[in-house]
Short mmCIF file of C-alpha atoms in Angstrom, two decimals:
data_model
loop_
_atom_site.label_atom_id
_atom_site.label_comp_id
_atom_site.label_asym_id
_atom_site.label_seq_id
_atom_site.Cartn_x
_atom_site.Cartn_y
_atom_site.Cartn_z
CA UNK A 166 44.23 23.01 -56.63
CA UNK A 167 41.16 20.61 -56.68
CA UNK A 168 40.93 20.60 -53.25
CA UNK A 169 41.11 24.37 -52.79
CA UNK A 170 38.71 24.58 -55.24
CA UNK A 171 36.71 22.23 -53.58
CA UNK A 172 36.82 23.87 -50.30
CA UNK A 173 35.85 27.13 -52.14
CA UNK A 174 32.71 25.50 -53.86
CA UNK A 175 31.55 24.34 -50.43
CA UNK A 176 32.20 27.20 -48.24
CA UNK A 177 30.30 29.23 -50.39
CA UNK A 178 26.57 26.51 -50.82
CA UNK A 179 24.38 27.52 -48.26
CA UNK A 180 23.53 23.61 -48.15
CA UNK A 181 26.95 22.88 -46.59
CA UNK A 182 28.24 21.52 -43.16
CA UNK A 183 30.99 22.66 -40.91
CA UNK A 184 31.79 18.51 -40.94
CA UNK A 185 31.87 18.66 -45.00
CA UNK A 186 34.15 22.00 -44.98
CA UNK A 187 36.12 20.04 -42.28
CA UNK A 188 36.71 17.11 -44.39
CA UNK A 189 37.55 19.05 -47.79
CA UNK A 190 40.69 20.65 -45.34
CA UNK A 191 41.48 17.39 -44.08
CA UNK A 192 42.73 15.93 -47.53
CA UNK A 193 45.70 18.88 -47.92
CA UNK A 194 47.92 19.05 -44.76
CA UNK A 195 48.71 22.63 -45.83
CA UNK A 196 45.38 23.77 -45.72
CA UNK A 197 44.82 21.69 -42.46
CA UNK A 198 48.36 22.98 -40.80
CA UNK A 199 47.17 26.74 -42.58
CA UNK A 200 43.82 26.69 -41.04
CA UNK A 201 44.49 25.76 -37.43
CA UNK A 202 47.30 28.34 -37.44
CA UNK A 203 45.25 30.83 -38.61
CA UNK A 204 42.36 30.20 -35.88
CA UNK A 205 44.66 29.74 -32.84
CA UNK A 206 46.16 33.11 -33.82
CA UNK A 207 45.66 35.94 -31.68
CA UNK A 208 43.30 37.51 -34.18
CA UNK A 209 40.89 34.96 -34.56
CA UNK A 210 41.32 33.61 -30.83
CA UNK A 211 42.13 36.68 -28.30
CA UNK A 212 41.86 34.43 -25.53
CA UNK A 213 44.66 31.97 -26.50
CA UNK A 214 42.46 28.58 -26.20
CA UNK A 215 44.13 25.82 -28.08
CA UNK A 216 42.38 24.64 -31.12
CA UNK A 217 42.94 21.49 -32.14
CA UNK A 218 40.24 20.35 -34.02
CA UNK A 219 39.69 21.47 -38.02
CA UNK A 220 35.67 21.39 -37.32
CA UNK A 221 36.58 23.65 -34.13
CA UNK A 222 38.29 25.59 -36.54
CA UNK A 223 35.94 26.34 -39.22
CA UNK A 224 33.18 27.12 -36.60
CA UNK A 225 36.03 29.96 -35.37
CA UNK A 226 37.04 30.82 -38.42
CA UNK A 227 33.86 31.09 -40.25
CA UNK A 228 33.33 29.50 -44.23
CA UNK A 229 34.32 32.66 -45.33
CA UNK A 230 37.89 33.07 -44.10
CA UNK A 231 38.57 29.34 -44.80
CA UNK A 232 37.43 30.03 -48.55
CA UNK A 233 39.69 32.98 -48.84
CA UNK A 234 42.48 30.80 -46.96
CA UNK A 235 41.80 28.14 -49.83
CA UNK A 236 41.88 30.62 -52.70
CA UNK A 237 45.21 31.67 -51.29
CA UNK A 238 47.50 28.63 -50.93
#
């Protein structure tokens, strides 16, 4: 729960990086298996392109979703 918190605090400071959200994910392999899931799917990427980066993911995704993905786990 630190961690999701964490990834909530920093998605939502205007002062923060893609590369900091990125790394917050990186310490939970839910979140990290959750979030590149969520942005290869069909909703997020129409066009099917493979995603296999977490910083490729949160640029997709946007800090938004990734903080409501974080409040939700």
């Amino acid at each position: 729960s630190r961690t999701a918190r964490a990834i909530a605090q920093c998605a939502n400071d205007d002062a923060s990086s893609g590369t900091e959200l990125a790394a917050l994910i990186l310490r939970d392999a839910g979140m990290t298996t959750k979030v590149l899931r969520l942005a290869s799917s069909r909703l997020y990427n129409p066009v099917g392109l493979r995603i296999r980066t977490v910083s490729r993911a949160v640029a997709l995704l946007g800090f938004g979703v990734v903080a409501e993905i974080a409040l939700g786990i």
